[in-house]
Short mmCIF file of C-alpha atoms and ligand atoms in Angstrom, two decimals:
data_model
loop_
_atom_site.label_atom_id
_atom_site.label_comp_id
_atom_site.label_asym_id
_atom_site.label_seq_id
_atom_site.Cartn_x
_atom_site.Cartn_y
_atom_site.Cartn_z
CA MET A 1406 198.33 -94.45 -10.85
CA THR A 1407 198.86 -92.72 -14.32
CA ASP A 1408 196.71 -89.90 -13.89
CA LEU A 1409 199.52 -88.46 -12.02
CA THR A 1410 201.17 -87.88 -14.96
CA SER A 1411 198.75 -85.19 -15.55
CA LEU A 1412 200.05 -82.95 -12.94
CA THR A 1413 202.14 -80.10 -13.06
CA ILE A 1414 205.29 -79.64 -11.49
CA ALA A 1415 203.79 -77.05 -9.03
CA GLU A 1416 200.92 -79.67 -8.57
CA ALA A 1417 203.31 -82.52 -7.49
CA ARG A 1418 205.33 -80.33 -5.11
CA GLU A 1419 201.88 -79.69 -2.71
CA GLY A 1420 201.23 -83.61 -3.40
CA PHE A 1421 204.63 -84.22 -1.98
CA ALA A 1422 204.06 -81.72 1.04
CA SER A 1423 200.67 -83.39 1.71
CA LYS A 1424 202.21 -86.70 1.37
CA SER A 1425 199.51 -87.60 -1.19
CA PHE A 1426 202.27 -89.66 -3.10
CA THR A 1427 205.84 -90.50 -2.90
CA SER A 1428 208.70 -89.87 -5.72
CA LEU A 1429 208.67 -93.37 -6.59
CA GLU A 1430 205.10 -93.52 -7.48
CA LEU A 1431 205.03 -90.38 -9.48
CA THR A 1432 208.24 -91.49 -11.27
CA ASP A 1433 206.77 -95.25 -11.77
CA ALA A 1434 203.53 -93.67 -13.08
CA HIS A 1435 205.93 -92.00 -16.01
CA LEU A 1436 208.14 -94.85 -16.56
CA ALA A 1437 204.77 -96.68 -17.36
CA ALA A 1438 203.82 -93.85 -19.55
CA ILE A 1439 206.92 -93.95 -21.61
CA GLU A 1440 206.63 -97.53 -22.01
CA ALA A 1441 203.34 -97.40 -23.61
CA ALA A 1442 204.32 -94.40 -25.62
CA ARG A 1443 207.49 -95.99 -27.49
CA SER A 1444 205.84 -95.46 -31.06
CA LEU A 1445 206.26 -91.45 -30.19
CA ASN A 1446 210.22 -92.31 -30.07
CA ALA A 1447 210.64 -89.53 -27.87
CA PHE A 1448 213.37 -90.97 -25.39
CA VAL A 1449 216.30 -92.46 -26.74
CA LEU A 1450 217.45 -94.12 -23.58
CA GLU A 1451 215.54 -95.01 -21.04
CA THR A 1452 217.12 -95.14 -17.40
CA PRO A 1453 214.23 -96.82 -15.22
CA ASP A 1454 216.79 -98.28 -12.60
CA GLN A 1455 218.65 -94.73 -11.84
CA ALA A 1456 215.27 -93.15 -12.05
CA ARG A 1457 213.99 -95.39 -9.07
CA ALA A 1458 217.47 -94.95 -7.29
CA MET A 1459 217.06 -91.20 -7.40
CA ALA A 1460 213.55 -91.14 -6.61
CA ARG A 1461 213.78 -93.23 -3.46
CA ALA A 1462 216.85 -91.42 -2.64
CA VAL A 1463 214.64 -88.36 -2.64
CA ASP A 1464 211.82 -89.81 -1.00
CA ALA A 1465 213.65 -90.47 1.90
CA LYS A 1466 214.99 -86.59 2.15
CA ILE A 1467 211.62 -85.40 1.50
CA ALA A 1468 210.48 -87.24 4.49
CA LYS A 1469 212.96 -85.34 6.54
CA GLY A 1470 211.91 -82.26 5.25
CA GLU A 1471 215.22 -81.91 3.24
CA GLY A 1472 213.98 -81.83 -0.59
CA GLY A 1473 215.26 -79.29 -2.97
CA PRO A 1474 213.09 -76.88 -5.08
CA LEU A 1475 212.71 -79.87 -7.63
CA ALA A 1476 212.17 -82.60 -5.05
CA GLY A 1477 211.11 -85.88 -6.44
CA ILE A 1478 209.90 -84.13 -10.12
CA PRO A 1479 210.49 -86.49 -12.89
CA LEU A 1480 212.28 -84.74 -15.79
CA GLY A 1481 213.89 -85.67 -19.34
CA ILE A 1482 216.96 -84.56 -20.70
CA LYS A 1483 217.58 -83.58 -24.24
CA ASP A 1484 220.52 -86.21 -25.25
CA LEU A 1485 222.64 -82.69 -25.97
CA PHE A 1486 223.33 -82.95 -22.42
CA ALA A 1487 226.37 -84.78 -21.00
CA THR A 1488 225.10 -86.92 -18.21
CA LYS A 1489 227.76 -89.33 -16.26
CA ASP A 1490 227.82 -92.79 -16.72
CA VAL A 1491 224.74 -92.43 -19.00
CA ARG A 1492 225.06 -92.79 -22.97
CA THR A 1493 225.10 -89.31 -24.42
CA THR A 1494 225.16 -89.16 -28.44
CA ALA A 1495 223.61 -86.03 -29.65
CA CYS A 1496 221.64 -88.08 -31.72
CA SER A 1497 224.79 -88.84 -34.02
CA LYS A 1498 226.00 -91.52 -34.90
CA ILE A 1499 229.58 -90.50 -35.03
CA LEU A 1500 229.38 -90.22 -30.86
CA GLY A 1501 228.42 -94.22 -31.20
CA ASN A 1502 228.00 -95.41 -27.29
CA PHE A 1503 229.74 -92.23 -25.75
CA VAL A 1504 229.31 -92.53 -22.20
CA PRO A 1505 230.61 -88.84 -20.58
CA PRO A 1506 232.43 -89.47 -17.19
CA TYR A 1507 230.89 -85.80 -16.19
CA GLU A 1508 227.56 -84.38 -15.80
CA SER A 1509 226.67 -81.33 -17.60
CA THR A 1510 226.43 -77.92 -15.15
CA VAL A 1511 222.71 -77.44 -16.03
CA THR A 1512 221.57 -81.38 -15.20
CA SER A 1513 223.84 -81.40 -12.31
CA GLN A 1514 222.19 -78.31 -10.48
CA LEU A 1515 218.86 -79.92 -11.63
CA TRP A 1516 219.93 -83.21 -9.67
CA ARG A 1517 221.17 -81.04 -6.96
CA ASP A 1518 217.65 -79.58 -6.44
CA GLY A 1519 216.12 -83.26 -6.42
CA ALA A 1520 214.77 -83.97 -10.03
CA VAL A 1521 214.99 -87.39 -11.10
CA MET A 1522 216.00 -88.45 -14.47
CA LEU A 1523 213.68 -90.91 -16.65
CA GLY A 1524 216.23 -91.17 -19.62
CA LYS A 1525 217.31 -89.18 -23.02
CA LEU A 1526 215.20 -87.71 -25.20
CA ASN A 1527 215.70 -87.54 -29.08
CA ASN A 1528 216.74 -84.30 -31.08
CA ASP A 1529 218.11 -83.36 -34.26
CA GLU A 1530 221.57 -84.43 -34.72
CA PHE A 1531 223.65 -82.18 -33.19
CA ALA A 1532 220.64 -80.24 -32.28
CA MET A 1533 220.62 -79.52 -36.68
CA GLY A 1534 216.90 -79.41 -37.61
CA SER A 1535 213.43 -77.94 -37.08
CA SER A 1536 211.73 -81.33 -37.46
CA ASN A 1537 213.53 -83.90 -35.47
CA GLU A 1538 213.93 -85.71 -38.50
CA THR A 1539 217.73 -85.53 -38.91
CA SER A 1540 218.68 -87.60 -35.57
CA CYS A 1541 219.90 -90.94 -36.27
CA PHE A 1542 217.50 -92.78 -34.02
CA GLY A 1543 214.74 -91.68 -36.38
CA PRO A 1544 211.98 -89.12 -36.38
CA VAL A 1545 210.07 -88.11 -32.89
CA VAL A 1546 206.07 -88.30 -33.35
CA ASN A 1547 204.09 -85.30 -32.27
CA PRO A 1548 201.37 -86.85 -29.99
CA TRP A 1549 199.08 -84.10 -31.76
CA ARG A 1550 197.49 -85.18 -35.01
CA ARG A 1551 195.39 -82.85 -37.28
CA GLU A 1552 191.56 -83.36 -36.86
CA GLY A 1553 190.13 -86.18 -38.25
CA SER A 1554 193.57 -87.24 -39.58
CA ASN A 1555 196.20 -90.10 -38.85
CA THR A 1556 199.25 -88.37 -40.64
CA THR A 1557 201.81 -88.40 -38.30
CA LEU A 1558 203.28 -84.98 -37.50
CA VAL A 1559 206.63 -83.66 -36.21
CA PRO A 1560 207.13 -82.14 -33.13
CA GLY A 1561 209.26 -79.65 -34.28
CA GLY A 1562 213.28 -79.31 -33.70
CA SER A 1563 216.11 -79.45 -32.70
CA SER A 1564 214.38 -80.34 -28.86
CA GLY A 1565 211.60 -82.34 -30.73
CA GLY A 1566 211.98 -85.37 -27.84
CA SER A 1567 211.61 -82.61 -25.21
CA ALA A 1568 208.31 -81.04 -26.34
CA SER A 1569 207.06 -84.33 -27.35
CA ALA A 1570 207.59 -86.18 -24.21
CA VAL A 1571 206.21 -83.07 -22.59
CA ALA A 1572 203.40 -82.64 -24.46
CA ALA A 1573 202.29 -86.54 -24.18
CA LEU A 1574 202.88 -86.64 -20.00
CA LEU A 1575 205.78 -88.80 -20.51
CA CYS A 1576 207.74 -86.63 -18.14
CA MET A 1577 207.09 -83.16 -16.20
CA GLY A 1578 209.26 -80.97 -17.97
CA ALA A 1579 212.44 -81.75 -19.92
CA THR A 1580 215.93 -79.65 -20.62
CA ALA A 1581 216.24 -78.36 -24.35
CA THR A 1582 218.79 -76.25 -25.87
CA ASP A 1583 217.97 -73.10 -28.47
CA THR A 1584 220.56 -72.06 -30.93
CA GLY A 1585 217.89 -70.45 -33.65
CA GLY A 1586 214.76 -71.78 -32.23
CA SER A 1587 215.15 -75.33 -31.17
CA ILE A 1588 213.01 -74.82 -27.99
CA ARG A 1589 210.71 -72.27 -28.80
CA GLN A 1590 209.56 -73.97 -32.32
CA PRO A 1591 208.89 -77.29 -30.92
CA ALA A 1592 206.93 -76.18 -27.83
CA ALA A 1593 205.04 -74.21 -30.57
CA PHE A 1594 204.23 -77.37 -32.22
CA THR A 1595 203.41 -79.25 -29.30
CA ALA A 1596 201.26 -76.66 -27.19
CA THR A 1597 203.97 -76.54 -24.61
CA VAL A 1598 205.66 -73.89 -23.01
CA GLY A 1599 209.70 -73.06 -24.12
CA VAL A 1600 212.07 -70.69 -22.74
CA LYS A 1601 215.41 -69.94 -24.48
CA PRO A 1602 217.04 -67.64 -21.98
CA THR A 1603 219.39 -64.74 -22.40
CA TYR A 1604 222.77 -66.00 -23.56
CA GLY A 1605 225.15 -66.24 -20.67
CA ARG A 1606 221.80 -66.94 -18.38
CA CYS A 1607 222.55 -70.59 -18.08
CA SER A 1608 225.93 -72.54 -18.21
CA ARG A 1609 226.91 -74.31 -21.42
CA TRP A 1610 229.47 -76.65 -20.05
CA GLY A 1611 228.79 -80.28 -20.72
CA ILE A 1612 226.35 -79.34 -23.64
CA VAL A 1613 227.59 -80.93 -26.93
CA ALA A 1614 228.34 -77.60 -29.12
CA PHE A 1615 226.51 -76.71 -32.00
CA ALA A 1616 227.21 -72.85 -32.67
CA SER A 1617 228.96 -71.93 -29.29
CA SER A 1618 227.64 -68.17 -29.63
CA LEU A 1619 224.19 -69.01 -29.89
CA ASP A 1620 223.50 -71.88 -27.89
CA GLN A 1621 221.55 -71.95 -24.93
CA ALA A 1622 219.63 -74.49 -22.52
CA GLY A 1623 216.31 -73.67 -21.18
CA PRO A 1624 213.13 -75.63 -20.18
CA ILE A 1625 210.50 -76.89 -21.92
CA ALA A 1626 207.36 -77.69 -19.49
CA ARG A 1627 203.57 -77.65 -19.79
CA THR A 1628 202.59 -74.27 -17.88
CA VAL A 1629 204.58 -71.13 -17.59
CA ARG A 1630 204.99 -71.66 -13.97
CA ASP A 1631 206.39 -74.73 -14.27
CA SER A 1632 209.07 -73.66 -17.03
CA ALA A 1633 210.03 -70.58 -14.34
CA ILE A 1634 210.56 -73.48 -11.86
CA LEU A 1635 212.87 -75.31 -13.71
CA MET A 1636 214.55 -72.03 -14.85
CA ARG A 1637 215.49 -71.23 -11.43
CA SER A 1638 217.22 -74.49 -11.14
CA MET A 1639 219.03 -74.57 -14.50
CA ALA A 1640 220.32 -70.67 -14.53
CA GLY A 1641 223.38 -69.61 -12.68
CA HIS A 1642 227.21 -68.60 -13.07
CA ASP A 1643 229.51 -71.33 -13.84
CA PRO A 1644 233.20 -70.48 -13.60
CA LYS A 1645 233.44 -73.87 -16.29
CA ASP A 1646 231.81 -71.63 -18.66
CA THR A 1647 233.58 -68.14 -19.21
CA THR A 1648 230.33 -66.87 -21.14
CA SER A 1649 228.39 -67.52 -18.57
CA VAL A 1650 227.13 -64.48 -16.49
CA ASP A 1651 227.86 -64.17 -12.66
CA ILE A 1652 224.17 -62.26 -11.93
CA GLY A 1653 221.65 -63.47 -9.19
CA VAL A 1654 219.42 -65.84 -10.11
CA PRO A 1655 215.77 -64.65 -9.14
CA ASP A 1656 213.08 -66.26 -8.18
CA TYR A 1657 211.36 -66.68 -11.30
CA GLU A 1658 208.16 -68.08 -9.74
CA ALA A 1659 207.41 -65.01 -7.97
CA ALA A 1660 207.03 -62.94 -11.52
CA ILE A 1661 203.89 -65.18 -12.34
CA GLY A 1662 200.80 -63.39 -11.55
CA LYS A 1663 202.68 -59.64 -11.14
CA SER A 1664 200.75 -57.17 -13.19
CA VAL A 1665 201.89 -56.11 -16.17
CA LYS A 1666 200.14 -53.19 -16.43
CA GLY A 1667 201.63 -50.16 -18.06
CA MET A 1668 204.19 -52.18 -19.31
CA LYS A 1669 204.96 -51.26 -23.35
CA ILE A 1670 204.58 -54.26 -25.64
CA GLY A 1671 206.45 -53.77 -29.17
CA ILE A 1672 204.38 -55.49 -32.08
CA PRO A 1673 207.08 -55.42 -34.77
CA LYS A 1674 205.92 -54.68 -38.31
CA GLU A 1675 208.49 -56.49 -39.98
CA TYR A 1676 207.22 -59.59 -38.74
CA ARG A 1677 204.06 -59.71 -40.84
CA LEU A 1678 205.02 -61.55 -43.51
CA ASP A 1679 203.96 -61.66 -47.05
CA GLY A 1680 201.23 -64.48 -47.17
CA MET A 1681 201.22 -65.32 -43.53
CA PRO A 1682 198.43 -67.58 -42.82
CA ALA A 1683 195.32 -65.53 -41.74
CA GLU A 1684 194.96 -67.69 -38.56
CA ILE A 1685 198.61 -66.57 -37.41
CA GLU A 1686 197.69 -63.17 -38.02
CA LYS A 1687 194.53 -63.68 -35.87
CA LEU A 1688 196.32 -65.25 -33.19
CA TRP A 1689 198.90 -62.57 -32.94
CA THR A 1690 196.38 -60.08 -32.60
CA GLU A 1691 194.24 -61.95 -30.39
CA GLY A 1692 197.44 -62.00 -28.11
CA ALA A 1693 198.23 -58.26 -28.67
CA ASP A 1694 193.96 -57.86 -27.26
CA TRP A 1695 195.00 -60.02 -24.04
CA LEU A 1696 197.89 -58.00 -22.92
CA LYS A 1697 196.16 -54.66 -23.38
CA ALA A 1698 193.17 -56.47 -21.57
CA ALA A 1699 195.57 -57.01 -18.86
CA GLY A 1700 196.74 -53.22 -18.74
CA ALA A 1701 199.86 -53.15 -21.06
CA GLU A 1702 200.63 -51.05 -23.95
CA LEU A 1703 200.52 -51.72 -27.23
CA VAL A 1704 203.18 -50.04 -29.50
CA GLU A 1705 204.28 -50.66 -33.15
CA VAL A 1706 208.39 -51.17 -33.35
CA SER A 1707 210.43 -51.50 -36.12
CA LEU A 1708 213.29 -54.23 -36.48
CA PRO A 1709 214.36 -53.30 -39.63
CA HIS A 1710 217.07 -55.75 -40.17
CA THR A 1711 214.98 -58.86 -39.37
CA LYS A 1712 214.98 -59.91 -42.98
CA TYR A 1713 218.78 -60.38 -42.74
CA ALA A 1714 218.29 -62.78 -39.77
CA LEU A 1715 217.83 -65.62 -41.48
CA PRO A 1716 220.63 -65.75 -43.85
CA ALA A 1717 223.12 -64.38 -41.31
CA TYR A 1718 222.26 -67.22 -38.96
CA TYR A 1719 222.81 -69.48 -41.73
CA ILE A 1720 226.53 -68.24 -42.00
CA VAL A 1721 227.39 -67.68 -38.29
CA ALA A 1722 225.94 -71.20 -36.76
CA PRO A 1723 227.66 -73.28 -39.47
CA ALA A 1724 230.60 -71.46 -39.40
CA GLU A 1725 230.65 -72.31 -35.61
CA ALA A 1726 229.57 -75.76 -36.10
CA SER A 1727 232.05 -76.85 -38.63
CA SER A 1728 234.98 -75.36 -36.09
CA ASN A 1729 233.08 -77.05 -33.05
CA LEU A 1730 232.45 -80.66 -35.05
CA ALA A 1731 236.14 -80.54 -36.00
CA ARG A 1732 236.98 -82.57 -33.07
CA TYR A 1733 234.69 -85.60 -33.98
CA ASP A 1734 237.83 -87.10 -35.65
CA GLY A 1735 237.57 -90.93 -34.86
CA VAL A 1736 240.46 -90.51 -32.38
CA ARG A 1737 239.02 -89.14 -29.00
CA TYR A 1738 235.17 -90.02 -28.92
CA GLY A 1739 232.75 -92.34 -30.20
CA LEU A 1740 232.85 -93.97 -33.67
CA ARG A 1741 236.36 -94.74 -35.56
CA VAL A 1742 236.34 -96.20 -39.08
CA PRO A 1743 239.87 -97.50 -39.89
CA GLY A 1744 241.77 -96.12 -42.88
CA ARG A 1745 245.19 -96.78 -44.51
CA SER A 1746 246.69 -93.67 -42.64
CA ILE A 1747 245.24 -90.86 -40.10
CA GLY A 1748 244.23 -88.91 -42.80
CA GLU A 1749 241.98 -91.46 -44.05
CA LEU A 1750 240.69 -92.31 -40.49
CA TYR A 1751 239.70 -88.85 -39.88
CA GLU A 1752 237.93 -89.04 -43.34
CA ASN A 1753 236.32 -92.13 -43.42
CA THR A 1754 234.87 -91.72 -39.87
CA ARG A 1755 233.47 -88.51 -40.44
CA ALA A 1756 232.15 -89.77 -43.77
CA GLU A 1757 230.02 -92.71 -41.80
CA GLY A 1758 229.65 -90.63 -38.92
CA PHE A 1759 227.87 -87.47 -39.88
CA GLY A 1760 224.56 -87.48 -41.49
CA ASP A 1761 223.44 -85.27 -44.58
CA GLU A 1762 222.25 -82.26 -42.72
CA VAL A 1763 225.33 -82.05 -40.43
CA ARG A 1764 227.55 -82.73 -43.75
CA ARG A 1765 225.97 -79.93 -45.52
CA ARG A 1766 226.43 -77.61 -42.21
CA VAL A 1767 230.24 -78.77 -42.08
CA MET A 1768 230.70 -77.69 -45.87
CA ILE A 1769 228.67 -74.45 -45.53
CA GLY A 1770 230.89 -73.40 -42.38
CA THR A 1771 234.27 -74.54 -44.23
CA TYR A 1772 233.35 -72.56 -46.99
CA VAL A 1773 232.35 -69.25 -45.14
CA LEU A 1774 235.20 -69.42 -43.13
CA SER A 1775 237.95 -69.91 -46.15
CA ALA A 1776 240.23 -67.79 -46.84
CA GLY A 1777 238.83 -66.13 -49.92
CA TYR A 1778 235.20 -65.75 -48.74
CA TYR A 1779 235.90 -64.74 -44.90
CA ASP A 1780 235.27 -61.30 -45.68
CA ALA A 1781 232.29 -61.86 -47.85
CA TYR A 1782 230.09 -63.82 -45.92
CA TYR A 1783 231.33 -64.64 -42.64
CA LEU A 1784 232.78 -61.08 -41.43
CA ARG A 1785 229.59 -59.67 -43.24
CA ALA A 1786 227.07 -61.65 -41.13
CA GLN A 1787 228.84 -60.90 -37.93
CA LYS A 1788 228.40 -57.10 -38.62
CA VAL A 1789 224.48 -57.84 -39.79
CA ARG A 1790 224.36 -59.50 -36.40
CA THR A 1791 225.55 -56.22 -34.71
CA LEU A 1792 222.66 -54.43 -36.57
CA ILE A 1793 220.24 -57.04 -35.62
CA LYS A 1794 221.02 -56.35 -32.00
CA LYS A 1795 220.82 -52.87 -32.10
CA ASP A 1796 217.56 -53.20 -33.60
CA PHE A 1797 216.51 -54.47 -30.71
CA GLU A 1798 218.36 -52.32 -28.42
CA ASP A 1799 216.86 -49.10 -29.84
CA CYS A 1800 213.57 -50.43 -29.46
CA PHE A 1801 214.36 -51.08 -25.46
CA ALA A 1802 215.50 -47.69 -25.27
CA LYS A 1803 212.11 -46.34 -26.14
CA GLY A 1804 210.62 -48.14 -23.20
CA VAL A 1805 209.81 -51.19 -24.66
CA ASN A 1806 209.47 -53.53 -22.10
CA ALA A 1807 209.18 -56.85 -24.30
CA ILE A 1808 208.11 -57.94 -28.15
CA LEU A 1809 205.09 -59.96 -28.95
CA THR A 1810 205.52 -61.86 -32.35
CA PRO A 1811 204.28 -65.43 -33.55
CA ALA A 1812 206.38 -68.02 -32.60
CA THR A 1813 206.16 -69.85 -35.78
CA PRO A 1814 204.95 -68.96 -39.29
CA SER A 1815 202.77 -72.44 -39.36
CA ALA A 1816 201.72 -75.32 -37.27
CA ALA A 1817 203.34 -78.83 -37.22
CA PHE A 1818 203.65 -80.29 -40.76
CA GLY A 1819 204.14 -83.94 -41.87
CA ILE A 1820 207.05 -86.03 -41.47
CA GLY A 1821 208.52 -85.73 -44.58
CA GLU A 1822 206.83 -83.19 -45.91
CA LYS A 1823 209.34 -80.52 -45.84
CA GLY A 1824 213.03 -79.60 -46.69
CA GLY A 1825 213.55 -82.29 -48.75
CA ALA A 1826 214.17 -80.47 -52.24
CA ASP A 1827 215.14 -77.78 -51.13
CA PRO A 1828 216.55 -77.10 -47.29
CA VAL A 1829 215.85 -73.60 -47.02
CA GLU A 1830 212.11 -74.72 -46.69
CA MET A 1831 212.74 -76.48 -43.49
CA TYR A 1832 215.23 -73.32 -42.43
CA LEU A 1833 211.93 -70.97 -43.04
CA ASN A 1834 210.74 -72.10 -39.98
CA ASP A 1835 212.96 -70.26 -37.79
CA ILE A 1836 212.40 -67.35 -39.35
CA PHE A 1837 210.57 -65.61 -36.05
CA THR A 1838 213.09 -67.27 -33.54
CA VAL A 1839 216.59 -66.64 -34.88
CA THR A 1840 216.64 -63.02 -34.18
CA VAL A 1841 216.44 -63.82 -30.76
CA ASN A 1842 219.52 -65.98 -30.68
CA MET A 1843 221.68 -63.52 -32.90
CA ALA A 1844 220.92 -60.74 -30.36
CA GLY A 1845 221.59 -62.94 -27.60
CA LEU A 1846 218.05 -62.22 -26.06
CA PRO A 1847 215.64 -64.38 -23.65
CA GLY A 1848 212.47 -65.57 -25.59
CA ILE A 1849 209.50 -67.52 -24.54
CA ALA A 1850 206.63 -69.39 -26.71
CA VAL A 1851 203.45 -69.94 -25.05
CA PRO A 1852 200.59 -71.98 -26.20
CA ALA A 1853 197.86 -69.40 -27.55
CA GLY A 1854 195.31 -71.24 -29.64
CA LYS A 1855 194.77 -73.54 -32.42
CA ASP A 1856 194.83 -73.18 -36.46
CA ALA A 1857 191.50 -74.54 -38.27
CA GLN A 1858 192.74 -78.21 -38.26
CA GLY A 1859 193.36 -78.53 -34.57
CA LEU A 1860 196.95 -78.16 -34.13
CA PRO A 1861 198.16 -75.98 -31.37
CA LEU A 1862 199.98 -72.54 -32.33
CA GLY A 1863 202.00 -70.33 -30.01
CA LEU A 1864 203.07 -66.95 -29.80
CA GLN A 1865 206.38 -65.45 -28.41
CA LEU A 1866 207.46 -62.88 -26.18
CA ILE A 1867 210.98 -61.60 -26.32
CA GLY A 1868 212.46 -59.62 -23.63
CA ARG A 1869 215.13 -57.41 -22.30
CA PRO A 1870 218.68 -58.88 -21.34
CA PHE A 1871 218.72 -61.01 -18.07
CA ASP A 1872 214.78 -60.18 -17.82
CA GLU A 1873 213.06 -63.27 -18.43
CA GLU A 1874 210.87 -62.40 -15.31
CA THR A 1875 208.71 -59.94 -17.33
CA LEU A 1876 208.36 -62.74 -20.05
CA PHE A 1877 207.12 -65.09 -17.50
CA SER A 1878 204.91 -62.67 -15.93
CA LEU A 1879 203.69 -61.77 -19.61
CA GLY A 1880 203.67 -65.35 -20.69
CA GLU A 1881 201.00 -66.27 -17.64
CA VAL A 1882 198.74 -63.75 -19.21
CA VAL A 1883 198.73 -65.09 -22.39
CA GLU A 1884 198.35 -68.79 -20.93
CA GLN A 1885 195.18 -67.41 -18.39
CA ALA A 1886 193.60 -66.14 -21.89
CA ALA A 1887 194.38 -69.09 -24.10
CA GLY A 1888 193.70 -71.85 -21.73
CA ARG A 1889 195.94 -74.99 -21.42
CA PHE A 1890 195.69 -77.45 -24.56
CA THR A 1891 196.40 -81.34 -23.86
CA PRO A 1892 196.63 -83.91 -26.81
CA PRO A 1893 194.31 -86.55 -27.17
CA ARG A 1894 195.70 -89.66 -26.20
CA TRP A 1895 195.90 -92.23 -29.30
CA TRP A 1896 199.02 -94.09 -29.07
N1 LIG B 3145 216.53 -74.65 -36.55
C1 LIG B 3145 217.80 -74.33 -36.86
C2 LIG B 3145 218.78 -74.84 -36.93
O1 LIG B 3145 218.77 -76.08 -37.80
C3 LIG B 3145 218.17 -73.93 -35.30
C4 LIG B 3145 218.48 -75.13 -34.26
C5 LIG B 3145 218.57 -74.89 -32.76
O2 LIG B 3145 218.03 -74.04 -32.46
N2 LIG B 3145 219.37 -76.24 -32.54
O3 LIG B 3145 220.03 -74.74 -37.07
#
């Protein structure tokens, strides 16, 4: 039954309709695959009993013709999403064995539509990172390897567990979150499709907060169609998140296969970095050619404030993080390290509970928000953010439907290879993705080719606010031209 794991969500849906297999069989095949892939460290908690119970319940519904749009589909859930009665840690020691008494809105919508939960997926601690190496559960291994090499590579981050699990056929799709690239960069590193929706499209309620003005939930899947199917269930207005937007959720899947003829696609000249690897440049040109062949018009555009996006992000995101993480004080959640006074209890708990990268962010954030530096750093970064947003608005005002860029400046790198001496080396991974979060726009990363060492590379499409549909249409053109990529199994 293991080949059931290589089906797409769309294929599994057909399989249920033709009664070729049950959700319980599909779920069991995935549970077996997860067990055989523990060396990838993608799951931090497996929930087989719950998965089988959910599968049995949904099989009964399917039999009565009452299955929802995701009926019987086994998914993995990033450990940043609160799951009722199931341990949720954000992969931080400070949350300890926290078991939420509530379910995040996004996951509750997946269960409402019939999906099955296989377990919780590894991520960078509090989603801070680009390699999944900051997790308190240890790094995730990318199922992709360089040709002829045994070096273990990172799957990207922070949604590294989600990307690795989807690429290695351990789940049919996964939830993920993206504050500065955490859905799109790992998708690009693993040849999966990752969608970062418009800010406000998915509810943030019940997702552990990192930087609230940037955080968005989205899917990672193996095809553009599958990501569209998942998006429809994940998106929607939620009165419990005041930043979620009350506009109808379209049938994203209907955008797949829609003509892109006459669409204007921007190629931003500022994304052509000095020293950019020739293969990334080549991939980008190829992507543009595919869209042109499908009838789109390619135009050069300018996003002049691009170079300030990364520095501004590393002020805004840590500032919000330092505020959001103030709640972890040893009193209300998870870990508590006693002290002689309440102040000492806070200090001991936070010193023991937070990892190095999280501590770095809290310190940077506290610094840029402090009385003497607020105007020089935080306020200025907010102004830069407005300029970045305006760059995109100017571009869209000229009739541009979407923007095509590389997803990452390189393919996956080795575990322990980057950021040890200089954290900026790691931060540079997000050079093409953070602008999208700063501007609140939707973005999709689609697998588009391989580098000279056989590692996957992705392209990114950036859309107008709440126009994810155009991204699905264009993304599918790229997918059709590039083909799909599956890592050879070695684990
Ligand atoms: N790598 C970026 C960071 O560490 C983005 C992470 C994310 O999108 N969650 O902040």
